[in-house]
Coordinates of C-alpha atoms in Angstrom, one line a residue:
Chain A
M1 CA 0.0 0.0 0.0
L2 CA 1.3 3.4 -0.9
L3 CA 1.0 5.8 2.0
I4 CA 1.1 9.5 1.0
R5 CA -0.2 12.2 3.1
A6 CA 0.4 15.9 3.8
T7 CA 2.3 15.4 7.1
G8 CA 2.6 12.6 9.6
T9 CA 0.7 14.6 12.3
T10 CA -1.8 16.9 10.8
P11 CA -5.5 15.7 10.5
L12 CA -6.9 15.6 7.0
N13 CA -9.1 18.4 5.6
A14 CA -10.0 19.8 2.2
D15 CA -6.6 21.6 1.7
D16 CA -4.8 18.5 2.8
T17 CA -6.6 16.4 0.2
A18 CA -5.3 18.7 -2.6
D19 CA -1.9 18.7 -0.9
T20 CA -1.9 14.9 -0.7
A21 CA -2.7 14.6 -4.3
R22 CA 0.2 16.8 -5.2
L23 CA 2.6 14.8 -2.9
R24 CA 1.4 11.6 -4.6
M25 CA 2.1 13.1 -8.0
I26 CA 5.6 14.2 -7.0
A27 CA 6.3 10.7 -5.6
D28 CA 5.0 9.1 -8.8
M29 CA 7.1 11.2 -11.1
Q30 CA 10.2 9.2 -10.5
P31 CA 13.1 9.8 -13.0
P32 CA 14.2 7.0 -15.4
F33 CA 17.2 6.2 -13.3
A34 CA 15.0 5.4 -10.3
R35 CA 13.1 2.9 -12.5
L36 CA 16.4 1.4 -13.6
M37 CA 17.3 0.8 -9.9
G38 CA 13.8 -0.8 -9.4
A39 CA 13.0 1.5 -6.5
K40 CA 9.4 1.4 -5.5
I41 CA 8.2 4.2 -3.2
V42 CA 5.9 2.8 -0.6
E43 CA 5.5 5.9 1.6
A44 CA 5.9 9.6 0.9
T45 CA 5.2 12.3 3.4
R46 CA 7.1 15.5 4.0
D47 CA 8.8 13.9 7.0
R48 CA 9.6 10.5 5.7
V49 CA 10.0 8.8 2.3
V50 CA 10.4 5.0 2.1
A51 CA 11.2 2.8 -0.8
E52 CA 11.6 -0.9 -1.4
V53 CA 14.1 -2.4 -3.8
F54 CA 14.3 -6.1 -4.9
V55 CA 18.0 -7.0 -5.2
R56 CA 18.0 -8.4 -8.7
E57 CA 21.1 -9.8 -10.4
E58 CA 21.7 -6.7 -12.5
L59 CA 22.4 -4.8 -9.3
A60 CA 25.2 -7.2 -8.2
N61 CA 28.8 -6.5 -7.2
R62 CA 31.7 -8.9 -7.6
N63 CA 30.8 -10.6 -4.3
G64 CA 27.3 -11.5 -5.2
G65 CA 25.6 -8.8 -3.2
L66 CA 23.9 -5.5 -3.8
H67 CA 26.5 -3.1 -5.4
G68 CA 27.5 -0.2 -3.2
G69 CA 26.9 2.1 -6.1
A70 CA 23.3 1.0 -6.2
V71 CA 22.9 1.7 -2.5
M72 CA 24.1 5.2 -3.0
A73 CA 22.0 5.7 -6.1
I74 CA 18.8 4.5 -4.4
A75 CA 19.4 6.8 -1.5
D76 CA 20.2 9.8 -3.6
N77 CA 17.0 9.5 -5.4
L78 CA 15.0 9.3 -2.2
G79 CA 16.8 12.4 -0.8
G80 CA 15.9 14.3 -4.0
T81 CA 12.3 13.1 -3.8
A82 CA 12.0 14.1 -0.1
T83 CA 13.3 17.6 -0.9
F84 CA 10.8 18.0 -3.7
L85 CA 8.0 17.1 -1.3
N86 CA 9.0 20.0 0.9
L87 CA 9.5 22.7 -1.8
P88 CA 6.9 25.2 -3.0
E89 CA 5.8 24.8 -6.7
G90 CA 8.4 26.2 -9.1
A91 CA 11.4 25.6 -6.9
N92 CA 13.9 22.9 -7.8
T93 CA 16.8 21.0 -6.1
T94 CA 20.1 19.5 -6.9
T95 CA 22.3 17.2 -4.8
L96 CA 25.4 19.2 -3.5
E97 CA 27.1 16.3 -1.8
S98 CA 26.5 12.8 -0.5
K99 CA 28.3 10.6 2.1
T100 CA 27.7 6.9 2.6
N101 CA 29.0 4.5 5.3
F102 CA 28.6 0.8 4.5
F103 CA 28.1 -1.7 7.3
A104 CA 26.8 -5.0 5.9
G105 CA 26.2 -6.6 2.5
C106 CA 22.7 -7.2 1.0
P107 CA 22.2 -10.6 -0.5
L108 CA 20.7 -11.0 -4.0
G109 CA 17.1 -12.2 -4.1
E110 CA 16.0 -10.2 -1.0
T111 CA 14.1 -6.9 -0.7
I112 CA 15.8 -4.0 1.0
T113 CA 14.1 -1.0 2.5
A114 CA 15.4 2.6 2.3
E115 CA 14.0 5.2 4.7
T116 CA 14.8 8.9 4.4
T117 CA 14.2 11.4 7.2
P118 CA 15.3 15.0 7.5
L119 CA 18.3 16.3 9.6
H120 CA 17.8 19.9 8.4
R121 CA 15.3 21.8 6.3
G122 CA 16.4 25.3 5.8
R123 CA 16.0 28.1 3.2
S124 CA 19.1 27.4 1.2
T125 CA 19.7 23.7 1.8
M126 CA 18.1 20.5 3.2
V127 CA 20.0 17.6 4.6
W128 CA 18.5 14.1 4.6
Q129 CA 19.6 10.8 6.1
T130 CA 18.7 7.5 4.5
R131 CA 18.9 4.2 6.3
I132 CA 19.3 1.1 4.1
V133 CA 17.9 -1.9 6.0
R134 CA 18.1 -5.6 5.0
A135 CA 15.2 -8.0 5.0
D136 CA 16.5 -9.4 8.3
G137 CA 16.4 -5.9 9.9
K138 CA 20.2 -5.3 9.9
L139 CA 21.4 -1.8 9.0
A140 CA 23.4 -2.2 5.8
A141 CA 24.3 1.5 5.1
I142 CA 23.6 5.0 6.0
V143 CA 23.6 7.9 3.6
T144 CA 23.7 11.6 4.4
Q145 CA 23.2 14.1 1.6
T146 CA 22.8 17.9 1.2
Q147 CA 20.3 19.3 -1.3
L148 CA 20.7 22.8 -2.6
I149 CA 17.4 24.6 -3.1
I150 CA 17.1 26.5 -6.4
G151 CA 14.5 29.0 -7.5
K152 CA 13.1 32.3 -6.4
D153 CA 11.4 32.5 -3.1
A154 CA 12.3 28.9 -2.4
R155 CA 11.1 28.6 1.1
P156 CA 10.5 25.2 2.5
R157 CA 6.9 24.1 3.5
T158 CA 8.4 22.6 6.6
A159 CA 11.3 24.0 8.7
D160 CA 13.4 22.2 11.3
Chain B
M1 CA 42.0 1.4 -27.2
L2 CA 42.3 -0.4 -23.9
L3 CA 45.5 0.4 -22.1
I4 CA 46.5 -2.0 -19.4
R5 CA 50.0 -2.4 -18.1
A6 CA 51.7 -3.4 -14.8
T7 CA 52.6 0.2 -13.8
G8 CA 52.8 3.5 -15.6
T9 CA 56.5 3.7 -15.1
T10 CA 58.1 0.2 -15.2
P11 CA 59.6 -1.1 -18.4
L12 CA 58.0 -4.3 -19.7
N13 CA 59.6 -7.7 -19.3
A14 CA 58.5 -11.4 -19.0
D15 CA 57.0 -11.0 -15.5
D16 CA 55.3 -7.8 -16.5
T17 CA 53.7 -9.6 -19.4
A18 CA 52.1 -12.1 -17.0
D19 CA 51.2 -9.3 -14.7
T20 CA 49.6 -7.3 -17.5
A21 CA 47.5 -10.3 -18.5
R22 CA 46.3 -10.6 -14.9
L23 CA 45.4 -6.8 -14.7
R24 CA 43.5 -7.1 -18.0
M25 CA 41.6 -10.1 -16.6
I26 CA 40.6 -8.2 -13.4
A27 CA 39.5 -5.1 -15.4
D28 CA 37.5 -7.3 -17.7
M29 CA 35.7 -9.0 -14.9
Q30 CA 33.3 -6.2 -14.3
P31 CA 30.3 -7.0 -12.1
P32 CA 26.7 -6.9 -13.5
F33 CA 26.0 -3.5 -12.0
A34 CA 28.9 -1.9 -13.9
R35 CA 27.4 -3.3 -17.1
L36 CA 24.0 -1.8 -16.1
M37 CA 25.7 1.6 -15.8
G38 CA 27.3 1.1 -19.2
A39 CA 30.8 1.8 -17.8
K40 CA 33.5 0.9 -20.3
I41 CA 37.0 0.7 -18.8
V42 CA 39.5 2.2 -21.2
E43 CA 42.6 2.2 -19.1
A44 CA 43.6 0.1 -16.1
T45 CA 47.0 0.3 -14.4
R46 CA 47.7 0.1 -10.7
D47 CA 48.0 3.9 -10.6
R48 CA 45.1 4.9 -12.7
V49 CA 41.8 3.4 -13.9
V50 CA 39.7 5.3 -16.5
A51 CA 36.2 4.5 -17.7
E52 CA 33.9 6.1 -20.2
V53 CA 30.1 6.2 -19.9
F54 CA 27.6 7.3 -22.5
V55 CA 24.8 9.2 -20.7
R56 CA 21.8 7.3 -22.0
E57 CA 18.2 8.2 -21.1
E58 CA 17.9 5.3 -18.5
L59 CA 20.6 7.1 -16.4
A60 CA 18.6 10.4 -16.3
N61 CA 17.5 12.5 -13.3
R62 CA 14.4 14.8 -13.2
N63 CA 16.3 17.6 -14.8
G64 CA 17.3 15.6 -17.9
G65 CA 20.9 15.1 -16.9
L66 CA 23.0 12.2 -15.6
H67 CA 21.5 11.1 -12.2
G68 CA 23.8 11.8 -9.2
G69 CA 23.3 8.3 -8.1
A70 CA 24.7 7.0 -11.4
V71 CA 27.8 9.3 -10.9
M72 CA 28.4 7.7 -7.5
A73 CA 27.8 4.2 -8.8
I74 CA 30.2 4.6 -11.6
A75 CA 32.9 5.9 -9.3
D76 CA 32.4 3.3 -6.7
N77 CA 32.9 0.6 -9.3
L78 CA 36.2 2.2 -10.4
G79 CA 37.5 2.5 -6.9
G80 CA 36.8 -1.2 -6.3
T81 CA 38.5 -2.1 -9.6
A82 CA 41.5 0.0 -8.8
T83 CA 41.8 -1.7 -5.4
F84 CA 41.6 -5.1 -6.9
L85 CA 44.4 -4.2 -9.3
N86 CA 46.7 -3.5 -6.3
L87 CA 45.8 -6.6 -4.2
P88 CA 47.7 -9.9 -4.2
E89 CA 45.7 -13.0 -5.3
G90 CA 43.3 -14.3 -2.7
A91 CA 42.7 -10.9 -1.1
N92 CA 39.4 -9.1 -1.5
T93 CA 38.0 -5.6 -0.8
T94 CA 34.8 -3.9 0.2
T95 CA 33.8 -0.2 0.2
L96 CA 33.8 1.2 3.7
E97 CA 32.6 4.7 2.8
S98 CA 32.3 7.1 -0.1
K99 CA 31.9 10.9 -0.4
T100 CA 30.8 12.8 -3.4
N101 CA 30.7 16.5 -4.2
F102 CA 28.7 17.5 -7.3
F103 CA 29.8 20.6 -9.3
A104 CA 28.0 20.6 -12.6
G105 CA 25.3 18.6 -14.5
C106 CA 26.2 16.1 -17.3
P107 CA 23.8 16.4 -20.3
L108 CA 22.2 13.3 -21.9
G109 CA 23.6 12.1 -25.1
E110 CA 27.2 12.9 -24.2
T111 CA 30.1 10.7 -23.0
I112 CA 31.7 11.4 -19.6
T113 CA 35.1 10.2 -18.4
A114 CA 35.7 8.9 -14.9
E115 CA 39.4 8.8 -13.7
T116 CA 40.4 7.1 -10.5
T117 CA 43.8 7.7 -8.8
P118 CA 45.1 6.8 -5.4
L119 CA 45.3 9.0 -2.3
H120 CA 46.5 6.2 -0.1
R121 CA 47.5 2.6 -0.5
G122 CA 48.1 1.0 2.9
R123 CA 47.9 -2.5 4.5
S124 CA 44.4 -2.1 5.9
T125 CA 42.8 0.4 3.6
M126 CA 43.2 2.2 0.3
V127 CA 41.6 5.5 -0.5
W128 CA 40.8 6.5 -4.1
Q129 CA 39.7 9.7 -5.7
T130 CA 37.6 9.7 -8.9
R131 CA 37.1 12.7 -11.1
I132 CA 34.0 12.8 -13.3
V133 CA 34.7 15.0 -16.3
R134 CA 32.2 16.1 -19.0
A135 CA 32.8 16.0 -22.7
D136 CA 33.6 19.7 -22.6
G137 CA 36.3 19.1 -20.0
K138 CA 34.4 20.6 -17.1
L139 CA 34.8 18.8 -13.7
A140 CA 31.3 17.5 -12.9
A141 CA 31.9 15.7 -9.6
I142 CA 34.6 14.3 -7.4
V143 CA 34.3 11.1 -5.3
T144 CA 36.6 10.0 -2.5
Q145 CA 36.2 6.5 -1.1
T146 CA 37.8 4.1 1.4
Q147 CA 38.3 0.4 0.5
L148 CA 38.8 -2.0 3.3
I149 CA 41.3 -4.8 2.5
I150 CA 40.1 -8.3 3.4
G151 CA 42.1 -11.5 3.5
K152 CA 45.1 -12.9 5.3
D153 CA 48.4 -11.4 4.4
A154 CA 46.7 -8.8 2.3
R155 CA 49.6 -6.5 1.5
P156 CA 49.3 -4.2 -1.4
R157 CA 51.5 -4.6 -4.5
T158 CA 52.1 -0.8 -4.5
A159 CA 52.4 1.3 -1.4
D160 CA 52.1 5.1 -1.1
Chain C
M1 CA 27.3 14.3 37.7
L2 CA 29.5 11.9 35.8
L3 CA 27.6 8.8 34.8
I4 CA 29.8 5.9 33.8
R5 CA 28.7 2.3 33.9
A6 CA 29.4 -1.0 32.1
T7 CA 26.3 -0.8 29.9
G8 CA 23.0 0.9 29.9
T9 CA 21.0 -2.2 30.5
T10 CA 23.0 -4.7 32.5
P11 CA 22.5 -4.9 36.3
L12 CA 25.6 -4.2 38.4
N13 CA 27.6 -7.0 40.0
A14 CA 31.2 -7.5 41.1
D15 CA 32.5 -7.8 37.5
D16 CA 30.6 -4.8 36.4
T17 CA 32.1 -2.8 39.3
A18 CA 35.6 -3.5 38.0
D19 CA 34.4 -2.8 34.5
T20 CA 32.9 0.5 35.5
A21 CA 36.1 1.5 37.1
R22 CA 37.9 0.8 33.9
L23 CA 35.4 2.8 31.8
R24 CA 35.8 5.7 34.2
M25 CA 39.6 5.5 33.9
I26 CA 39.4 5.5 30.1
A27 CA 37.0 8.5 30.0
D28 CA 39.2 10.4 32.5
M29 CA 42.3 9.8 30.4
Q30 CA 41.4 12.6 27.9
P31 CA 44.3 13.7 25.6
P32 CA 45.7 17.2 25.8
F33 CA 43.8 18.4 22.8
A34 CA 40.4 17.5 24.4
R35 CA 41.4 19.7 27.4
L36 CA 42.3 22.5 25.0
M37 CA 38.8 22.3 23.6
G38 CA 37.4 22.4 27.1
A39 CA 35.3 19.2 26.6
K40 CA 34.0 17.8 29.8
I41 CA 32.7 14.2 29.6
V42 CA 29.5 13.9 31.6
E43 CA 28.4 10.4 30.6
A44 CA 30.5 7.5 29.3
T45 CA 29.0 4.1 28.7
R46 CA 29.7 1.6 25.9
D47 CA 26.5 2.8 24.1
R48 CA 26.7 6.5 24.6
V49 CA 29.3 9.2 25.4
V50 CA 28.2 12.7 26.2
A51 CA 30.3 15.8 26.7
E52 CA 29.6 19.5 27.5
V53 CA 31.6 22.3 26.1
F54 CA 31.4 26.0 27.2
V55 CA 31.8 28.1 24.0
R56 CA 34.6 30.4 25.2
E57 CA 36.1 33.2 23.1
E58 CA 39.2 31.2 22.1
L59 CA 36.9 28.8 20.2
A60 CA 35.3 31.6 18.1
N61 CA 35.1 31.9 14.3
R62 CA 34.9 35.2 12.3
N63 CA 31.2 35.5 12.9
G64 CA 31.4 35.4 16.7
G65 CA 30.2 31.8 17.1
L66 CA 31.8 28.4 17.8
H67 CA 34.3 27.6 15.1
G68 CA 33.3 24.7 12.8
G69 CA 36.8 23.3 13.4
A70 CA 36.1 23.1 17.1
V71 CA 32.8 21.3 16.5
M72 CA 34.6 18.6 14.5
A73 CA 37.5 18.4 17.0
I74 CA 35.1 17.9 19.9
A75 CA 33.2 15.2 18.0
D76 CA 36.3 13.4 16.9
N77 CA 37.5 13.1 20.4
L78 CA 34.2 11.6 21.6
G79 CA 34.2 9.1 18.7
G80 CA 37.7 8.0 19.8
T81 CA 36.7 7.8 23.4
A82 CA 33.6 5.8 22.6
T83 CA 35.6 3.3 20.5
F84 CA 38.1 2.9 23.4
L85 CA 35.3 2.1 25.8
N86 CA 34.3 -0.8 23.5
L87 CA 37.8 -2.3 22.9
P88 CA 39.5 -5.0 24.9
E89 CA 42.7 -4.1 26.7
G90 CA 45.7 -3.8 24.5
A91 CA 43.8 -2.8 21.4
N92 CA 43.9 0.7 20.0
T93 CA 42.1 2.8 17.5
T94 CA 42.6 5.6 15.0
T95 CA 40.2 7.8 13.0
L96 CA 40.0 6.7 9.4
E97 CA 37.6 9.4 8.2
S98 CA 35.1 11.9 9.5
K99 CA 32.2 13.8 7.9
T100 CA 30.4 16.8 9.4
N101 CA 27.2 18.6 8.3
F102 CA 26.6 22.0 9.9
F103 CA 23.1 23.3 10.5
A104 CA 23.2 26.2 12.9
G105 CA 25.7 28.4 14.6
C106 CA 26.5 28.1 18.4
P107 CA 26.7 31.5 20.2
L108 CA 29.6 32.4 22.4
G109 CA 29.0 32.2 26.1
E110 CA 26.7 29.2 26.0
T111 CA 27.2 25.5 26.7
I112 CA 26.8 23.0 23.9
T113 CA 26.2 19.2 24.4
A114 CA 27.8 16.6 22.2
E115 CA 26.3 13.1 22.2
T116 CA 28.0 10.1 20.5
T117 CA 26.1 6.9 19.7
P118 CA 27.1 3.9 17.6
L119 CA 26.0 3.2 14.0
H120 CA 28.2 0.1 13.7
R121 CA 30.5 -1.8 16.0
G122 CA 32.4 -4.5 14.0
R123 CA 35.7 -6.4 14.2
S124 CA 37.6 -4.1 11.9
T125 CA 35.9 -0.8 12.2
M126 CA 33.4 1.1 14.3
V127 CA 31.2 4.0 13.1
W128 CA 29.9 6.6 15.5
Q129 CA 27.5 9.5 15.0
T130 CA 27.8 12.6 17.2
R131 CA 25.0 15.2 17.5
I132 CA 26.1 18.7 18.6
V133 CA 23.1 20.4 20.3
R134 CA 22.9 24.0 21.4
A135 CA 21.6 25.2 24.8
D136 CA 18.2 25.9 23.2
G137 CA 17.9 22.3 22.0
K138 CA 18.6 23.1 18.3
L139 CA 20.7 20.6 16.4
A140 CA 23.8 22.5 15.3
A141 CA 25.8 19.8 13.6
I142 CA 26.1 16.1 13.0
V143 CA 29.4 14.2 12.7
T144 CA 29.8 10.6 11.4
Q145 CA 33.2 9.0 11.7
T146 CA 34.9 5.7 11.1
Q147 CA 37.4 4.3 13.6
L148 CA 39.9 1.6 12.5
I149 CA 40.5 -1.0 15.2
I150 CA 44.2 -1.8 15.7
G151 CA 45.8 -4.7 17.6
K152 CA 45.8 -8.4 17.6
D153 CA 42.5 -10.1 18.5
A154 CA 40.8 -6.8 18.6
R155 CA 37.2 -8.0 19.0
P156 CA 34.7 -5.4 20.3
R157 CA 33.1 -5.9 23.7
T158 CA 29.8 -5.0 22.2
A159 CA 28.7 -5.8 18.6
D160 CA 25.9 -4.3 16.6
Chain D
M1 CA 57.9 35.2 4.2
L2 CA 54.2 35.9 3.7
L3 CA 53.3 35.7 0.0
I4 CA 50.0 37.3 -0.8
R5 CA 49.1 38.5 -4.3
A6 CA 46.0 39.0 -6.3
T7 CA 46.3 35.8 -8.3
G8 CA 49.2 33.4 -9.0
T9 CA 49.4 34.3 -12.6
T10 CA 48.4 38.0 -13.2
P11 CA 51.2 40.6 -13.4
L12 CA 51.0 43.3 -10.7
N13 CA 49.7 46.8 -11.5
A14 CA 48.1 49.6 -9.5
D15 CA 44.8 47.8 -9.0
D16 CA 46.5 44.6 -8.0
T17 CA 48.4 46.5 -5.4
A18 CA 45.1 47.6 -3.7
D19 CA 43.8 44.1 -4.2
T20 CA 46.9 42.6 -2.7
A21 CA 46.6 44.8 0.4
R22 CA 43.0 43.7 0.8
L23 CA 44.0 40.0 0.5
R24 CA 46.7 40.5 3.1
M25 CA 44.2 42.2 5.4
I26 CA 41.7 39.2 5.1
A27 CA 44.5 36.7 5.7
D28 CA 45.7 38.6 8.7
M29 CA 42.2 38.8 10.3
Q30 CA 42.3 35.2 11.6
P31 CA 39.7 34.3 14.1
P32 CA 40.6 33.4 17.7
F33 CA 40.3 29.7 17.1
A34 CA 42.9 29.8 14.3
R35 CA 45.3 31.4 16.8
L36 CA 44.5 28.7 19.3
M37 CA 45.5 26.1 16.7
G38 CA 48.7 28.0 16.1
A39 CA 48.1 28.2 12.4
K40 CA 50.4 30.6 10.6
I41 CA 49.3 31.6 7.1
V42 CA 52.4 31.7 4.8
E43 CA 50.7 32.2 1.5
A44 CA 47.3 33.6 0.5
T45 CA 46.2 34.1 -3.1
R46 CA 42.8 33.5 -4.5
D47 CA 44.0 30.1 -5.9
R48 CA 45.9 28.8 -3.0
V49 CA 46.2 29.3 0.8
V50 CA 49.0 27.7 2.7
A51 CA 49.5 27.5 6.5
E52 CA 52.1 26.0 8.8
V53 CA 51.4 24.6 12.2
F54 CA 53.9 23.5 14.8
V55 CA 52.6 20.4 16.5
R56 CA 52.8 21.4 20.1
E57 CA 51.9 19.2 23.0
E58 CA 48.5 20.9 23.5
L59 CA 47.4 19.5 20.1
A60 CA 48.2 15.9 21.0
N61 CA 46.0 12.8 20.8
R62 CA 46.3 9.7 23.0
N63 CA 49.0 8.3 20.8
G64 CA 51.3 11.2 21.1
G65 CA 50.6 12.7 17.6
L66 CA 48.6 15.6 16.2
H67 CA 44.9 15.1 17.2
G68 CA 42.6 14.4 14.2
G69 CA 40.3 17.1 15.5
A70 CA 43.2 19.6 15.1
V71 CA 43.8 18.5 11.6
M72 CA 40.2 19.1 10.7
A73 CA 40.1 22.4 12.5
I74 CA 43.2 23.8 10.8
A75 CA 41.8 22.8 7.4
D76 CA 38.3 24.2 8.1
N77 CA 39.9 27.6 8.9
L78 CA 41.9 27.6 5.6
G79 CA 38.8 26.7 3.6
G80 CA 36.9 29.6 5.1
T81 CA 39.9 32.0 4.5
A82 CA 40.2 30.9 0.9
T83 CA 36.5 31.5 0.3
F84 CA 36.8 35.0 1.8
L85 CA 39.6 35.8 -0.5
N86 CA 37.3 35.1 -3.5
L87 CA 34.2 37.0 -2.2
P88 CA 33.3 40.5 -3.0
E89 CA 33.1 42.9 -0.1
G90 CA 30.0 42.5 2.0
A91 CA 29.5 38.9 1.2
N92 CA 30.1 36.2 3.9
T93 CA 30.5 32.4 4.1
T94 CA 29.8 29.5 6.3
T95 CA 31.0 25.9 6.2
L96 CA 28.1 23.6 5.0
E97 CA 30.0 20.3 5.3
S98 CA 33.5 18.9 5.7
K99 CA 35.0 15.5 5.0
T100 CA 38.4 14.3 6.1
N101 CA 40.4 11.1 5.3
F102 CA 43.4 10.4 7.5
F103 CA 46.4 8.5 6.1
A104 CA 49.3 9.0 8.6
G105 CA 50.0 10.4 12.0
C106 CA 51.9 13.7 12.5
P107 CA 54.5 13.5 15.3
L108 CA 54.8 16.1 18.0
G109 CA 57.6 18.6 17.7
E110 CA 57.4 18.9 13.9
T111 CA 55.8 21.5 11.6
I112 CA 53.1 20.4 9.2
T113 CA 51.9 22.3 6.1
A114 CA 48.3 22.7 5.1
E115 CA 47.6 23.7 1.5
T116 CA 44.1 24.6 0.2
T117 CA 43.2 24.7 -3.5
P118 CA 39.8 25.1 -5.1
L119 CA 37.7 22.2 -6.6
H120 CA 34.8 24.5 -7.4
R121 CA 34.0 28.2 -7.2
G122 CA 30.4 28.9 -8.0
R123 CA 27.8 31.5 -7.2
S124 CA 26.1 29.6 -4.4
T125 CA 28.9 27.4 -3.1
M126 CA 32.7 26.9 -3.2
V127 CA 34.4 23.6 -2.6
W128 CA 38.0 23.5 -1.3
Q129 CA 40.4 20.7 -0.8
T130 CA 43.2 20.9 1.8
R131 CA 46.2 18.6 1.9
I132 CA 47.9 18.2 5.3
V133 CA 51.6 17.3 4.6
R134 CA 54.2 16.2 7.2
A135 CA 57.7 17.6 7.5
D136 CA 59.0 14.5 5.7
G137 CA 56.6 15.2 2.8
K138 CA 54.1 12.4 3.5
L139 CA 50.4 13.2 2.9
A140 CA 48.8 12.9 6.4
A141 CA 45.2 13.8 5.6
I142 CA 43.0 15.3 3.0
V143 CA 40.0 17.5 3.7
T144 CA 37.2 18.5 1.3
Q145 CA 34.7 21.1 2.4
T146 CA 31.8 23.0 1.0
Q147 CA 31.3 26.7 1.8
L148 CA 27.9 28.4 1.4
I149 CA 28.1 31.9 0.1
I150 CA 25.9 34.3 1.9
G151 CA 25.0 37.9 1.0
K152 CA 23.3 39.8 -1.7
D153 CA 24.9 39.7 -5.2
A154 CA 27.5 37.3 -3.8
R155 CA 29.3 36.5 -7.0
P156 CA 32.8 35.1 -6.8
R157 CA 35.8 37.1 -8.0
T158 CA 37.1 33.9 -9.6
A159 CA 35.0 31.2 -11.2
D160 CA 36.0 27.6 -12.1

């Protein structure tokens, strides 16, 4: 089930319904590269974006697990999506930098979960942290990335 | 032309020929994910690994350029390959961490070059820096990554 | 009050008392540079190390706040201390890499809190994340660092 | 000898003399924390800032070498100084993020050199890389940091 709502805490009303539709549209407009990674967004609110990825053979490294490059690619896409969900219409974002620590391999044939939450949502930049978790619950990697906000009057909908 | 040789500075002899064959074999054994990225290794020595990638539509971000995740994925694969080229037989490597700074977008339909050179080659870890350069010569991104060396008696062939 | 105990969850017994004394000794043996920063460790368990730092004028940047370099220095020291608390006797550690994101300035004349918790405690490396929080509760910076474990049979006391 | 000039390549003229005086003034206005680190700027152009630091006992870690925190602090200060040298009057800068890889220890009683050069000088951000080199010429650490440019019409004097 795809869970998309305006925020995690606000009760729904007419405005929220329009907002929720917009959030869903943003989350659905995944770029071609996200589709190549096979990332399927299962939750998208302003405070949390979650994707699931089946570790198919095309994503493999030399050791028969999920390639570290794929881990970073999946997380980068979520951080960009999460930023979009917090921007007013007309504003845009680009990744300034991204840092990943790897803790454990992810076996082929399993489904991993990637969860992105905010560390900072400011006027110029947002910083997101993504946890990559294996099917057995083990933390496989953590990605921290900075998004630059581009566009006139680009003020976030949510500030930390 | 694929340029693979034992080192950039040593004259060739019988041992080097065997070594060069081994380097070529390592460079050729690219994992499935590297093929998915379309990375083509055009030079592989112990001191430098270079790949070219055509920016096809499947690698696109929302803005119609090369996805940042693809940039990191391509670089990660080169750093792993470069480490392998410096390891004795039987040793293995895994990426501990990776850091990317993005400077400029890479348009679709062009070919980028990724060049990896060592910052550090030690007994426990190696650190590689990869420069992603556009067709027009502009530096698009720089990736620095740490590879952990795994395996008994894993002593690098080359030390910095 | 200085809180040092063997773990956050284990009931105390005779062995724990000896262990607690050892933890206290490690936490007390701060290097000269930690004293120069004015970092005062107020809690030290295997799962969490907390320090307080008064932002005196010597730690100032050009803008009259805590220098970013001091933020990183304080965190690096905590990550090293936290690793020591998890190592068996005879093993040692060194920082492999450290990454900091800055979110807000820390005014002079206030006391900041730095809290370090583990992301990963393995046989070869440990990864710690330190949150720098201002007196008003705002998150000022986050530091993620990798510690290499040195020394024969260096197996952590606690594994994640 | 303190070497400060408008750029490394431009011949001096009347305008350059005024510019050189301004560069010298910026380089001389080091914040209190830089003085605490004992960093002495020995060269300051728009393309390169170099400092020397004597590794005194106050900067020591547990192992009797230069504390990693001090390495990061010295580099952060140089990156900020280098950004200032490239900004028009009235603009300001703050460190967004910083990443350090450590390769070798720096013994007490020696003088290290820190050299900062640009990776990117744009309108919104600049990215600098600092190499920390020991007295024996060995690369001890490398620091990459992003500076956010603050202030109206903040356009760099030099663009990469």
